[in-house]
Amino acid sequence: MELSKRTAEVHVPDGATDADPQQAADLHVAPASRRRQEVAEALARTTHLAVGAHQDDLEIMALEGILACFGKPDAWFTGVIVTSGAGSPRDGLYEAYTDEQMQAVRRTEQQKAAFVGEYGAVVFLDHSSAEVKDPANRCPVTDLAQVLLAARPSVVYTHNLADKHPTHVAVALRLIEAARSLPPEARPKRLLGCEVWRDLDWMCDTDKVVFRLDAHENIAASLVGVFDSQIAGGKRYDLATMGRRRAHATYLESHATDAAQLVNFGMDLTPLLSDAGPSPSELVAAHIERFAEDVRATLVKLA
Ligand SMILES: [Zn+2]
C-alpha cells in the first residue's frame, strides 16, 4: 500500500502478526519489510471498517462496528481518519499549541481510542480539509481505494450525506468514489452513513438503519472520553454523544417501551456502490421527499 502523504501511518494497537516466529526473528528480514507484512496482516483481518474525517468521528458515529468486533477473535474493526487534524479548534491546555503539535495530540488521542476499543488498525491518511473537499484532488480517492482493497471489509461506516460539516460530506463522497473504482466483487457489501454533525432522527422510521448500542456502555463512554483536546475547549462531545444515543432510544417509538437504551441511526448508502444505483444527491433527495411527504400526510389527515 503506497499512501500519498509522507506522514500517513497505519497504527496497529496490538502489533499483531501471524508471521511464523522463526521468520519474524530472521535477521535477514529487514525491519521495514516485517513492518509492511504486519500492517498487511492487520488490515487483511478487517471485517468492519469506518472512514471518518477527523479523530473522534469514528467513536461518535461507528460504535456499532467497534462493538461488533470488541473481544471477538474473528472480527476486527479498522478505522480510517482522512484529515490530519491540524486545523482543529483549541482552547485551555491546548490553546497555545501549533498546528503541528495539535496534529500530534489528536493522533495520540485516536491511538488511545484504538487501544481501548481493541481496533485491528487505524489508518491516518493525513490530508488537509481543503484537499479532501477539492473534487479534482484524486489522492484521497486512491488512498481510500487502496485501504478498501487491503482490508476487504464486509461493512463500511462513514458520514451520512446530509451531514452539515462539508468535510464530512466530502469524505463520504471520496469513499463512494473509491469503492466504485474497484471491481464489483471487491466492493464492500454494505455502506452505512452515520451521525455526527446532524442526527438522522428526521428520516422516516422505515428508512432508518437502527444501531442498538447497549453493550459495553463503559467502553463507549471511554471511547468518546479520550479526545481531551476536543472536549477541553468546552465542547462536551462525550456527554452529547451518549445523550444523543439515549434520546434516540427513547424517542424512536412513541407507543412501545424502549427496546434498547442506546441507539444511533444510519442511512443505508449501499445502493451507491452499484453501477446502476442512484447518485448521492438522488439518494438523499429521495429520503428528504419521503420525510416531507410523511409530515404533510399527517397534517392533512388531522386538519
Ligand atoms: Zn469530524
mmCIF file of C-alpha atoms in Angstrom, residues 117-239:
data_model
loop_
_atom_site.group_PDB
_atom_site.id
_atom_site.type_symbol
_atom_site.label_atom_id
_atom_site.label_comp_id
_atom_site.label_asym_id
_atom_site.label_seq_id
_atom_site.Cartn_x
_atom_site.Cartn_y
_atom_site.Cartn_z
ATOM 1 C CA GLY A 117 -11.682 -0.246 21.628
ATOM 2 C CA GLU A 118 -9.340 -3.092 20.574
ATOM 3 C CA TYR A 119 -9.250 -1.942 16.945
ATOM 4 C CA GLY A 120 -7.353 -4.056 14.453
ATOM 5 C CA ALA A 121 -5.719 -0.972 12.939
ATOM 6 C CA VAL A 122 -6.077 2.757 12.448
ATOM 7 C CA VAL A 123 -5.056 4.367 9.168
ATOM 8 C CA PHE A 124 -4.102 8.056 9.259
ATOM 9 C CA LEU A 125 -4.264 9.439 5.709
ATOM 10 C CA ASP A 126 -3.237 12.969 6.778
ATOM 11 C CA HIS A 127 -4.905 15.099 4.103
ATOM 12 C CA SER A 128 -5.954 18.687 4.771
ATOM 13 C CA SER A 129 -9.662 19.516 4.782
ATOM 14 C CA ALA A 130 -9.156 21.658 1.665
ATOM 15 C CA GLU A 131 -7.573 18.726 -0.154
ATOM 16 C CA VAL A 132 -10.455 16.427 0.760
ATOM 17 C CA LYS A 133 -13.030 18.992 -0.357
ATOM 18 C CA ASP A 134 -11.316 19.518 -3.741
ATOM 19 C CA PRO A 135 -13.006 17.099 -6.180
ATOM 20 C CA ALA A 136 -10.061 17.446 -8.584
ATOM 21 C CA ASN A 137 -7.629 16.049 -5.999
ATOM 22 C CA ARG A 138 -7.626 12.303 -6.599
ATOM 23 C CA CYS A 139 -5.203 11.426 -3.766
ATOM 24 C CA PRO A 140 -7.862 10.824 -1.048
ATOM 25 C CA VAL A 141 -9.777 8.599 -3.509
ATOM 26 C CA THR A 142 -6.760 6.486 -4.474
ATOM 27 C CA ASP A 143 -5.669 6.210 -0.813
ATOM 28 C CA LEU A 144 -9.140 5.015 0.211
ATOM 29 C CA ALA A 145 -9.290 2.557 -2.689
ATOM 30 C CA GLN A 146 -6.005 1.021 -1.518
ATOM 31 C CA VAL A 147 -7.289 0.705 2.048
ATOM 32 C CA LEU A 148 -10.505 -0.943 0.835
ATOM 33 C CA LEU A 149 -8.516 -3.429 -1.217
ATOM 34 C CA ALA A 150 -6.141 -4.226 1.642
ATOM 35 C CA ALA A 151 -8.955 -4.601 4.189
ATOM 36 C CA ARG A 152 -11.807 -6.050 2.066
ATOM 37 C CA PRO A 153 -14.402 -5.227 4.775
ATOM 38 C CA SER A 154 -17.937 -6.511 4.520
ATOM 39 C CA VAL A 155 -19.444 -3.488 6.319
ATOM 40 C CA VAL A 156 -18.248 0.105 5.991
ATOM 41 C CA TYR A 157 -19.406 3.058 8.114
ATOM 42 C CA THR A 158 -18.889 6.665 7.076
ATOM 43 C CA HIS A 159 -20.533 10.075 7.406
ATOM 44 C CA ASN A 160 -24.112 10.423 6.222
ATOM 45 C CA LEU A 161 -24.619 12.550 3.122
ATOM 46 C CA ALA A 162 -26.923 15.017 4.903
ATOM 47 C CA ASP A 163 -24.258 15.912 7.500
ATOM 48 C CA LYS A 164 -23.792 19.679 7.817
ATOM 49 C CA HIS A 165 -19.968 19.585 8.016
ATOM 50 C CA PRO A 166 -18.664 19.929 4.426
ATOM 51 C CA THR A 167 -15.502 17.929 5.169
ATOM 52 C CA HIS A 168 -17.644 15.037 6.454
ATOM 53 C CA VAL A 169 -19.742 15.015 3.283
ATOM 54 C CA ALA A 170 -16.605 15.242 1.126
ATOM 55 C CA VAL A 171 -15.084 12.235 2.920
ATOM 56 C CA ALA A 172 -18.239 10.183 2.260
ATOM 57 C CA LEU A 173 -18.201 11.178 -1.424
ATOM 58 C CA ARG A 174 -14.492 10.313 -1.850
ATOM 59 C CA LEU A 175 -15.109 6.946 -0.179
ATOM 60 C CA ILE A 176 -18.024 6.185 -2.506
ATOM 61 C CA GLU A 177 -15.824 7.094 -5.482
ATOM 62 C CA ALA A 178 -13.053 4.869 -4.131
ATOM 63 C CA ALA A 179 -15.392 1.900 -3.655
ATOM 64 C CA ARG A 180 -16.867 2.329 -7.111
ATOM 65 C CA SER A 181 -13.398 2.424 -8.680
ATOM 66 C CA LEU A 182 -12.944 -1.201 -7.560
ATOM 67 C CA PRO A 183 -14.256 -4.255 -9.419
ATOM 68 C CA PRO A 184 -17.786 -5.063 -8.120
ATOM 69 C CA GLU A 185 -16.595 -8.206 -6.303
ATOM 70 C CA ALA A 186 -14.027 -6.175 -4.314
ATOM 71 C CA ARG A 187 -16.532 -3.572 -3.099
ATOM 72 C CA PRO A 188 -17.962 -3.668 0.451
ATOM 73 C CA LYS A 189 -21.286 -5.492 0.842
ATOM 74 C CA ARG A 190 -22.810 -2.733 2.945
ATOM 75 C CA LEU A 191 -22.166 1.020 3.272
ATOM 76 C CA LEU A 192 -23.800 2.978 6.081
ATOM 77 C CA GLY A 193 -23.891 6.756 6.604
ATOM 78 C CA CYS A 194 -23.770 7.718 10.289
ATOM 79 C CA GLU A 195 -24.482 10.617 12.636
ATOM 80 C CA VAL A 196 -22.045 13.298 13.766
ATOM 81 C CA TRP A 197 -22.952 16.814 12.650
ATOM 82 C CA ARG A 198 -26.605 16.078 12.041
ATOM 83 C CA ASP A 199 -28.898 13.498 13.543
ATOM 84 C CA LEU A 200 -30.840 11.171 11.294
ATOM 85 C CA ASP A 201 -33.896 11.293 13.547
ATOM 86 C CA TRP A 202 -35.735 13.143 10.749
ATOM 87 C CA MET A 203 -35.636 10.155 8.395
ATOM 88 C CA CYS A 204 -38.784 8.038 8.078
ATOM 89 C CA ASP A 205 -38.594 5.153 10.537
ATOM 90 C CA THR A 206 -38.843 2.639 7.709
ATOM 91 C CA ASP A 207 -35.729 4.177 6.110
ATOM 92 C CA LYS A 208 -33.617 4.291 9.270
ATOM 93 C CA VAL A 209 -30.896 1.769 9.989
ATOM 94 C CA VAL A 210 -31.081 1.389 13.784
ATOM 95 C CA PHE A 211 -27.801 0.702 15.603
ATOM 96 C CA ARG A 212 -28.530 -0.804 19.042
ATOM 97 C CA LEU A 213 -25.573 0.064 21.240
ATOM 98 C CA ASP A 214 -26.356 -1.187 24.730
ATOM 99 C CA ALA A 215 -23.321 -3.455 25.090
ATOM 100 C CA HIS A 216 -20.209 -2.223 26.920
ATOM 101 C CA GLU A 217 -21.552 1.244 27.764
ATOM 102 C CA ASN A 218 -18.404 1.781 29.847
ATOM 103 C CA ILE A 219 -16.192 1.216 26.796
ATOM 104 C CA ALA A 220 -18.391 3.511 24.679
ATOM 105 C CA ALA A 221 -18.022 6.265 27.285
ATOM 106 C CA SER A 222 -14.250 5.806 27.376
ATOM 107 C CA LEU A 223 -14.009 5.914 23.584
ATOM 108 C CA VAL A 224 -15.552 9.381 23.370
ATOM 109 C CA GLY A 225 -13.807 10.486 26.576
ATOM 110 C CA VAL A 226 -10.183 10.125 25.456
ATOM 111 C CA PHE A 227 -10.398 13.009 22.983
ATOM 112 C CA ASP A 228 -9.473 15.555 25.614
ATOM 113 C CA SER A 229 -8.208 18.206 23.166
ATOM 114 C CA GLN A 230 -11.694 18.458 21.644
ATOM 115 C CA ILE A 231 -13.594 18.353 24.912
ATOM 116 C CA ALA A 232 -11.302 20.693 26.881
ATOM 117 C CA GLY A 233 -12.409 23.714 24.883
ATOM 118 C CA GLY A 234 -15.947 23.394 26.211
ATOM 119 C CA LYS A 235 -17.489 21.145 23.562
ATOM 120 C CA ARG A 236 -18.803 18.184 25.562
ATOM 121 C CA TYR A 237 -18.838 15.700 22.698
ATOM 122 C CA ASP A 238 -18.609 12.889 25.256
ATOM 123 C CA LEU A 239 -21.838 13.835 27.042
#
